[in-house]
Amino acid sequence: MGEYIRPSRLEEALSALARPHTVLAGGTDFYPARVGRTIDEDIVDVTAIDALRGISATAAGWRLGATTSWRALIEADLPPLFDGLKQAAREVGGRQIQNSGTLAGNLCNASPAADGVPGLLALGAEVEIASREVIRRVPLERFITGLRRTDLRPGELVVALHVARPTHPARSAFLKLGARRYLVISIAMAAATLEVAEGRVAAARVAVGACSAVAQRLVALEAALVGAPLDRSLADRVDPTHLGPLAPIDDLRGSADYRRQSVLVLLRRLLAGLAP
Amino acid sequence: MTVSFMLNGTAATWMGPPVTRLSAALRDDLGLTGTKVGCEAGDCGACTVLLDGRQVCSCLVAMGQVEGCAVETVEGLAADDGTLARLQKSFLAHGAAQCGICTPGMLMAAEELLRKVSRPGRGEVEDALGGVLCRCTGYAKIVDAVVAAADPTAIVTPSAGAAVGARLVRVDGHAKVTGLDVFGADGVPPDALWIRVVRAPHARGRFTLGDMTPLRRRLAAVLTAADVPFNGFGIYPDIKDQPVLADGIVRYRGEAVVALVGEHATVLSIRDDEVPIDWAPEPPVMGIDAATAADAPLIQADKPKNLLLEGGVRHGDATAAFAGCAAVAEGVFETVFVEHAYIEPEAGWAQRVGDRIEIHVTTQTPYMDRDEIANVMQLKPENVRIVPTACGGGFGGKLDLSVQPLVAVAAWLLKRTVACVYTRPESMAASTKRHPARISAKFGCDATGRLLACDVTATFDTGAYASWGPTVANRVPVHAMGPYVVPHVRTRGEAYFTNGPPAGAFRGFGVPQAAIAHEAMMDELADKLGIDRLEFRHRNALRTGDTTATGQVLAHSAGLAQCLEALRPHWRRTQDEVVAFNENGGMRRRGVGIGCMWYGIGNTSMSNPSCIRIGLSPDGTLTLYNGAVDIGQGSNTILTQIAADALGLPAAQFALVSGDTDLTADAGKTSASRQTFVSGRAAEGAGRDLRQQILRLANAGPDAELSLDGARLTVHEAGEVRVIDLATIGSLTGEGRFDPPTTPLDANGQGIPYATYAFAAQMAEVEVDIELGTVRVLRIVAAHDVGRAINPTLVEGQIEGGIAQGLGLALMEEFLPGRTENLHDYLIPTFGDVPEIECILIEDREPLGPSGAKGVGEPGLVATAPAILGAIHHATGVRARRVPLLPHRLREAIVGLKGTGA
Ligand SMILES: Cc1cc2nc3c(=O)[nH]c(=O)nc-3n(C[C@H](O)[C@H](O)[C@H](O)COP(=O)(O)OP(=O)(O)OC[C@H]3O[C@@H](n4cnc5c(N)ncnc54)[C@H](O)[C@@H]3O)c2cc1C
Ligand code: FES
Ligand code: FES
């Protein structure tokens, strides 16, 4: 039988992590990976750590604690900048999963189909990581390094996500494609954040998930959007060449070709939907 | 670690490893088995409880996280005095619980919602309950129950003689809404040893077992093929081809190889790679083409050409008739392995009682289990007792043995109680599936749209073992021409072994696959001739007096034309609405489709008797001894209603003894939609028999009225009152038997395969996202000729649940061994996928049936996929040749049709 600790202070958790432990948060990825067998690894349960909780406004923007649940996010009083991430939260699993599952858990599990990732990429989120020795911040793009791989080093814990306050008023949206209504793993999904000044796109961040090992920003599309008037013609700016960073695969949920086409459709709808 | 928390309002403490799942702690340690476990992976929601007022999957919560929290489970919903909460009553009144395995989770999810919103809308209910799966109900009645939870509920209590036709609440419903029902995994005695089965990781191969001595030291036993007295089982008396534990050869991925028997924690802690099995995998034979290839290796050495069985029906001269057809349609249609996905995995336990073995198990067929276990154990059938637990869904999948022989062998050898509960991946890998089919169909008609000829060959992949393959291959040729008058018929069914999972019985026994083909042909012929698709079917519908392709004259109760007539106004209106919608252009296009079906009730040309008894004891206890297992479809209630009216006492006075092979008579298996018709007739007979005895005792005439009050049985007749003191006359037993009259089919498939048939026509309206290939089913109207609806709520429940499964078959369900062995990769419809369903019950009485009733267990499913696929064709022009029509397949077909990538 392994060790299990559930500290209330971050330092305790970090001390424990000096030795290899599995981090447990909402358990919604942890337990499904352990069906029908004894769980005997050493565990640090991070759900009682105050420092990992809550959503707060900071001088630079917002801090989303690592153990923020999807539900807490949905219920939080946040500006339209977060609408896309909230839409993603509503599409995660069913209510129970939204009540338990956490933002950091979604990132650390590093599934290509993690619904939180495109939205957070589109928010330009940074990941705050702590170990006994240091606290560091990594842009989300560099945090998830591959299929189920992250930049977390031994002894480290994700403490929070940070979203900078945009220069201009911003809006965001998210679209998910799945083969059924609830409890469905995405075939593809897309998220976008647009900053708007004088009726035109001043800055854009667009990201696509489930079409590559790690969700990708589409910088070429972002560039094509900047300067465009904020109306439904945004959709026309989407071009297949923008999908360069994607590398969709054939799997049981869909073919690579289908994913490539569908992403274009999702992106066009997403952008058209962001117009007033 | 000790965890202190509030459990249903009372302080509780629990001790154990803090990483233990809350679901396990509740069930195994705190005795609250109302919380169900269907997957341990968050996918099914059966384990939903409230944690500090919020719904969570208790299988995903560590006990360490529960410290200081409030946990609420289904057991806490009713008041302390047992008064049910409004929500529970509403579930009962609306028929929201069928098998009941999802019910506790549904109730808790609804409870979270109702505390915030007392009168939620349908959308709110769907969002709040969307994380709980139900495989039985199609969700409609659950939504109704939650929406109406704040309203007072009217519970129907019919008086004597008025039970048939009433919306009686399920007689076993109370246990289902309180969490007290005992399912396969719920009643395991605490001292039981547990089995964990080590299964084949390869679909084909040979293996040798290494030295098990080190493992045996940690365990009570390590069972292998050598421990099984007769290591073969199978549905047919002459095909016992499936080993309980594989003997050196495996034929499908997931086949049982070794059974580890020991303490629960110990068997779970032993990983597969610690069990010394030396594998020599071979390339598997997958699919019909591989199995029928000239050089195909044999799956079973004694089955040449990998052929299990072939058969067919010939009537008239189809070949000649095609020459005279004005229109001919042809097509090949393919389906895949489909998983039953009952929310309750296989579970049960056994104990040896002297020289008898007693098995408590979730099953659809206690008597077949008894005889099969007797054969495996080489015991006399009398020495085997099967006690069916509540069954959390079967749909055909629990007609085959699963845990039974394993727990029986272990309990017998060890003289200990031994339990086995499959995990979800194990259940999905090991259990039977719907047969993948390739159906080549050709239909022709004259210029007025009268069908003249059909030629259908249905080829099935029966997987590694025979299971119910012969049943499928026999049933399909009889049904493959559809519910129509076709003078010239040639149909064939054939089934081949492969290294796929054994394909067995699944709601409809192959007929749903065949219906996809014949209904597509009806649409194509109608379109070719410019005849409305509904009218085309109406023109050809089998009616009373018509002769079927097997030469059977339908003397009564063939209500397809009435079903179509009932659909007609909906059909016409929807056609217009669809046209109007599509005129707006846009990426979404709507379509409407229709599907018809017929379904022979009971076994095909085989005796399938049922015997039901009713006992009236000296103290006045009136008991229905019912050997028919209620797997959620409602036979406990239906048979009580029928028996009550036949006897002439209120249904509410019946107690129930169900399924136990020591206490009931053999009522046959719960399959083939037969229990209402066959056991219903037996129950009617039992009621009448007991009534006759009572009337004789009272010297009363046939119209006398009975009333029962304790041991006082009063007989009223024409103002005269006679009282029988049951205490003085001893027990009375009424017995009824029924075996539907059928005849064997000859070499040309001629004969009377079934005593009666159910008919149905369903209409589906869909909306297709042309760009993404996604389909939303907007509405289904289902008209079913059920003979007589003994209990309309239960009949609707069967139809709605069948429709949900038919929708899954059409749009999303595909079992791929090794790849979709869980409920997140294998998709079944959720709350948000099943549309509004309107049921229209046509009651064209069947004189052979109880009060005119036929069966409805399977028909709901059969017509649905064809209706949906027809609607998709109407919307897009795409004729589905292969189901499920997943978004990418539909999108590819749409692109193929247009020849553009737009
Ligand atoms: C039925 C079901 C449906 C689902 N549907 C969706 C869906 O639609 N979309 C989707 O994206 N996901 C879905 N998921 C996956 C899952 O719910 C999410 O990924 C969730 O956000 C994970 O969070 P958690 O807190 O439960 O993670 P946990 O299971 O507790 O942990 C996940 C991983 O992250 C690590 N970890 C967690 N927190 C930290 C931390 N602070 N620092 C370092 N490592 C950490 C853990 O060690 C573990 O490896 C679903 C899961 C289930 C069971
Ligand atoms: S058992 Fe918990 S979700 Fe299935
Ligand atoms: S009643 Fe819902 S799964 Fe059976």
PDB file of C-alpha atoms in Angstrom, chain B residues 387-526:
ATOM      1  CA  VAL B 387     -31.218 -17.376  -7.748  1.00  0.00           C
ATOM      2  CA  PRO B 388     -31.473 -14.444 -10.133  1.00  0.00           C
ATOM      3  CA  THR B 389     -30.612 -11.121  -8.577  1.00  0.00           C
ATOM      4  CA  ALA B 390     -32.113  -7.952  -9.930  1.00  0.00           C
ATOM      5  CA  CYS B 391     -30.798  -7.591 -13.454  1.00  0.00           C
ATOM      6  CA  GLY B 392     -29.339  -4.255 -14.432  1.00  0.00           C
ATOM      7  CA  GLY B 393     -30.083  -4.616 -18.105  1.00  0.00           C
ATOM      8  CA  GLY B 394     -29.576  -7.575 -20.417  1.00  0.00           C
ATOM      9  CA  PHE B 395     -30.809  -6.943 -23.954  1.00  0.00           C
ATOM     10  CA  GLY B 396     -29.715 -10.469 -24.853  1.00  0.00           C
ATOM     11  CA  GLY B 397     -26.232 -10.209 -23.404  1.00  0.00           C
ATOM     12  CA  LYS B 398     -27.157 -11.971 -20.195  1.00  0.00           C
ATOM     13  CA  LEU B 399     -28.585 -14.971 -21.993  1.00  0.00           C
ATOM     14  CA  ASP B 400     -25.087 -16.447 -22.172  1.00  0.00           C
ATOM     15  CA  LEU B 401     -23.035 -17.650 -19.246  1.00  0.00           C
ATOM     16  CA  SER B 402     -20.507 -15.213 -17.816  1.00  0.00           C
ATOM     17  CA  VAL B 403     -19.459 -15.507 -14.171  1.00  0.00           C
ATOM     18  CA  GLN B 404     -21.692 -18.500 -13.449  1.00  0.00           C
ATOM     19  CA  PRO B 405     -19.365 -21.403 -14.281  1.00  0.00           C
ATOM     20  CA  LEU B 406     -16.348 -19.662 -12.767  1.00  0.00           C
ATOM     21  CA  VAL B 407     -17.905 -18.991  -9.386  1.00  0.00           C
ATOM     22  CA  ALA B 408     -19.549 -22.415  -9.429  1.00  0.00           C
ATOM     23  CA  VAL B 409     -16.334 -24.325 -10.069  1.00  0.00           C
ATOM     24  CA  ALA B 410     -14.417 -22.292  -7.494  1.00  0.00           C
ATOM     25  CA  ALA B 411     -17.093 -22.501  -4.801  1.00  0.00           C
ATOM     26  CA  TRP B 412     -17.461 -26.223  -5.367  1.00  0.00           C
ATOM     27  CA  LEU B 413     -13.755 -26.973  -5.139  1.00  0.00           C
ATOM     28  CA  LEU B 414     -12.996 -24.622  -2.251  1.00  0.00           C
ATOM     29  CA  LYS B 415     -16.255 -25.099  -0.341  1.00  0.00           C
ATOM     30  CA  ARG B 416     -16.271 -21.335   0.133  1.00  0.00           C
ATOM     31  CA  THR B 417     -18.499 -18.563  -1.117  1.00  0.00           C
ATOM     32  CA  VAL B 418     -16.902 -17.147  -4.250  1.00  0.00           C
ATOM     33  CA  ALA B 419     -17.869 -13.985  -6.081  1.00  0.00           C
ATOM     34  CA  CYS B 420     -16.953 -12.449  -9.409  1.00  0.00           C
ATOM     35  CA  VAL B 421     -17.828  -9.021 -10.733  1.00  0.00           C
ATOM     36  CA  TYR B 422     -16.595  -8.036 -14.169  1.00  0.00           C
ATOM     37  CA  THR B 423     -14.954  -4.697 -14.679  1.00  0.00           C
ATOM     38  CA  ARG B 424     -16.376  -2.644 -17.516  1.00  0.00           C
ATOM     39  CA  PRO B 425     -13.499  -3.305 -19.918  1.00  0.00           C
ATOM     40  CA  GLU B 426     -13.741  -6.994 -19.063  1.00  0.00           C
ATOM     41  CA  SER B 427     -17.476  -7.024 -19.612  1.00  0.00           C
ATOM     42  CA  MET B 428     -17.053  -5.386 -22.976  1.00  0.00           C
ATOM     43  CA  ALA B 429     -14.183  -7.581 -24.101  1.00  0.00           C
ATOM     44  CA  ALA B 430     -15.594 -10.891 -22.914  1.00  0.00           C
ATOM     45  CA  SER B 431     -19.325 -10.686 -23.516  1.00  0.00           C
ATOM     46  CA  THR B 432     -21.281 -11.410 -26.674  1.00  0.00           C
ATOM     47  CA  LYS B 433     -22.099  -8.780 -29.283  1.00  0.00           C
ATOM     48  CA  ARG B 434     -24.633  -8.084 -31.978  1.00  0.00           C
ATOM     49  CA  HIS B 435     -23.652  -9.964 -35.144  1.00  0.00           C
ATOM     50  CA  PRO B 436     -21.913  -7.890 -37.778  1.00  0.00           C
ATOM     51  CA  ALA B 437     -23.845  -8.474 -40.964  1.00  0.00           C
ATOM     52  CA  ARG B 438     -23.399  -8.071 -44.661  1.00  0.00           C
ATOM     53  CA  ILE B 439     -26.784  -8.050 -46.286  1.00  0.00           C
ATOM     54  CA  SER B 440     -27.179  -8.191 -50.044  1.00  0.00           C
ATOM     55  CA  ALA B 441     -30.712  -7.294 -50.939  1.00  0.00           C
ATOM     56  CA  LYS B 442     -32.606  -7.089 -54.183  1.00  0.00           C
ATOM     57  CA  PHE B 443     -36.289  -6.186 -54.334  1.00  0.00           C
ATOM     58  CA  GLY B 444     -38.577  -5.694 -57.285  1.00  0.00           C
ATOM     59  CA  CYS B 445     -42.137  -4.460 -57.798  1.00  0.00           C
ATOM     60  CA  ASP B 446     -44.616  -3.881 -60.567  1.00  0.00           C
ATOM     61  CA  ALA B 447     -45.489  -0.497 -62.030  1.00  0.00           C
ATOM     62  CA  THR B 448     -48.174   0.119 -59.404  1.00  0.00           C
ATOM     63  CA  GLY B 449     -45.704  -0.428 -56.609  1.00  0.00           C
ATOM     64  CA  ARG B 450     -46.731  -3.944 -55.625  1.00  0.00           C
ATOM     65  CA  LEU B 451     -43.774  -5.978 -54.476  1.00  0.00           C
ATOM     66  CA  LEU B 452     -43.197  -9.032 -56.619  1.00  0.00           C
ATOM     67  CA  ALA B 453     -39.863 -10.477 -55.670  1.00  0.00           C
ATOM     68  CA  CYS B 454     -37.036 -10.313 -53.225  1.00  0.00           C
ATOM     69  CA  ASP B 455     -33.677 -11.974 -52.921  1.00  0.00           C
ATOM     70  CA  VAL B 456     -31.764 -11.374 -49.720  1.00  0.00           C
ATOM     71  CA  THR B 457     -28.591 -12.983 -48.456  1.00  0.00           C
ATOM     72  CA  ALA B 458     -27.588 -12.129 -44.918  1.00  0.00           C
ATOM     73  CA  THR B 459     -24.067 -13.156 -43.998  1.00  0.00           C
ATOM     74  CA  PHE B 460     -23.126 -12.900 -40.356  1.00  0.00           C
ATOM     75  CA  ASP B 461     -19.858 -12.796 -38.489  1.00  0.00           C
ATOM     76  CA  THR B 462     -20.664 -15.036 -35.539  1.00  0.00           C
ATOM     77  CA  GLY B 463     -17.329 -14.520 -33.819  1.00  0.00           C
ATOM     78  CA  ALA B 464     -15.327 -17.189 -32.085  1.00  0.00           C
ATOM     79  CA  TYR B 465     -18.136 -19.324 -30.666  1.00  0.00           C
ATOM     80  CA  ALA B 466     -21.624 -20.286 -31.739  1.00  0.00           C
ATOM     81  CA  SER B 467     -23.597 -18.743 -28.865  1.00  0.00           C
ATOM     82  CA  TRP B 468     -26.925 -17.658 -30.391  1.00  0.00           C
ATOM     83  CA  GLY B 469     -25.566 -17.562 -33.926  1.00  0.00           C
ATOM     84  CA  PRO B 470     -27.906 -20.297 -35.171  1.00  0.00           C
ATOM     85  CA  THR B 471     -30.883 -18.369 -33.802  1.00  0.00           C
ATOM     86  CA  VAL B 472     -29.869 -15.292 -35.728  1.00  0.00           C
ATOM     87  CA  ALA B 473     -29.172 -17.193 -38.911  1.00  0.00           C
ATOM     88  CA  ASN B 474     -32.585 -18.902 -38.648  1.00  0.00           C
ATOM     89  CA  ARG B 475     -34.636 -15.895 -37.676  1.00  0.00           C
ATOM     90  CA  VAL B 476     -33.337 -13.496 -40.265  1.00  0.00           C
ATOM     91  CA  PRO B 477     -34.387 -15.352 -43.441  1.00  0.00           C
ATOM     92  CA  VAL B 478     -37.941 -15.429 -42.124  1.00  0.00           C
ATOM     93  CA  HIS B 479     -37.944 -11.654 -41.578  1.00  0.00           C
ATOM     94  CA  ALA B 480     -35.625 -10.428 -44.312  1.00  0.00           C
ATOM     95  CA  MET B 481     -38.344  -9.599 -46.834  1.00  0.00           C
ATOM     96  CA  GLY B 482     -39.821  -7.180 -44.334  1.00  0.00           C
ATOM     97  CA  PRO B 483     -43.420  -6.955 -43.157  1.00  0.00           C
ATOM     98  CA  TYR B 484     -44.771  -7.063 -46.671  1.00  0.00           C
ATOM     99  CA  VAL B 485     -46.600  -9.327 -49.047  1.00  0.00           C
ATOM    100  CA  VAL B 486     -43.931 -10.591 -51.425  1.00  0.00           C
ATOM    101  CA  PRO B 487     -45.061 -13.458 -53.637  1.00  0.00           C
ATOM    102  CA  HIS B 488     -41.617 -14.570 -54.786  1.00  0.00           C
ATOM    103  CA  VAL B 489     -39.030 -14.821 -52.094  1.00  0.00           C
ATOM    104  CA  ARG B 490     -35.568 -16.189 -51.763  1.00  0.00           C
ATOM    105  CA  THR B 491     -33.778 -15.380 -48.514  1.00  0.00           C
ATOM    106  CA  ARG B 492     -30.698 -16.895 -47.020  1.00  0.00           C
ATOM    107  CA  GLY B 493     -28.884 -16.580 -43.750  1.00  0.00           C
ATOM    108  CA  GLU B 494     -25.383 -17.842 -43.098  1.00  0.00           C
ATOM    109  CA  ALA B 495     -23.011 -17.362 -40.207  1.00  0.00           C
ATOM    110  CA  TYR B 496     -19.237 -17.742 -40.170  1.00  0.00           C
ATOM    111  CA  PHE B 497     -16.811 -18.121 -37.312  1.00  0.00           C
ATOM    112  CA  THR B 498     -14.087 -15.493 -36.956  1.00  0.00           C
ATOM    113  CA  ASN B 499     -11.687 -14.425 -34.218  1.00  0.00           C
ATOM    114  CA  GLY B 500     -14.069 -11.659 -33.219  1.00  0.00           C
ATOM    115  CA  PRO B 501     -15.929 -11.730 -29.902  1.00  0.00           C
ATOM    116  CA  PRO B 502     -18.719 -14.318 -29.868  1.00  0.00           C
ATOM    117  CA  ALA B 503     -21.749 -12.723 -31.452  1.00  0.00           C
ATOM    118  CA  GLY B 504     -24.840 -13.733 -29.557  1.00  0.00           C
ATOM    119  CA  ALA B 505     -28.296 -12.503 -28.789  1.00  0.00           C
ATOM    120  CA  PHE B 506     -28.980  -8.791 -28.937  1.00  0.00           C
ATOM    121  CA  ARG B 507     -32.454  -7.302 -29.027  1.00  0.00           C
ATOM    122  CA  GLY B 508     -33.800  -8.394 -32.376  1.00  0.00           C
ATOM    123  CA  PHE B 509     -31.555 -11.392 -33.153  1.00  0.00           C
ATOM    124  CA  GLY B 510     -30.265 -10.059 -36.483  1.00  0.00           C
ATOM    125  CA  VAL B 511     -33.579  -8.604 -37.605  1.00  0.00           C
ATOM    126  CA  PRO B 512     -32.483  -4.981 -36.990  1.00  0.00           C
ATOM    127  CA  GLN B 513     -29.588  -5.518 -39.380  1.00  0.00           C
ATOM    128  CA  ALA B 514     -31.904  -7.005 -42.008  1.00  0.00           C
ATOM    129  CA  ALA B 515     -34.424  -4.201 -41.575  1.00  0.00           C
ATOM    130  CA  ILE B 516     -31.796  -1.635 -42.551  1.00  0.00           C
ATOM    131  CA  ALA B 517     -31.553  -3.414 -45.894  1.00  0.00           C
ATOM    132  CA  HIS B 518     -35.215  -4.056 -46.659  1.00  0.00           C
ATOM    133  CA  GLU B 519     -36.290  -0.586 -45.658  1.00  0.00           C
ATOM    134  CA  ALA B 520     -33.653   1.054 -47.824  1.00  0.00           C
ATOM    135  CA  MET B 521     -35.003  -1.050 -50.691  1.00  0.00           C
ATOM    136  CA  MET B 522     -38.560   0.112 -49.991  1.00  0.00           C
ATOM    137  CA  ASP B 523     -37.411   3.737 -50.142  1.00  0.00           C
ATOM    138  CA  GLU B 524     -35.553   3.196 -53.378  1.00  0.00           C
ATOM    139  CA  LEU B 525     -38.441   1.434 -55.086  1.00  0.00           C
ATOM    140  CA  ALA B 526     -40.883   4.081 -53.927  1.00  0.00           C
TER     141      ALA B 526
END
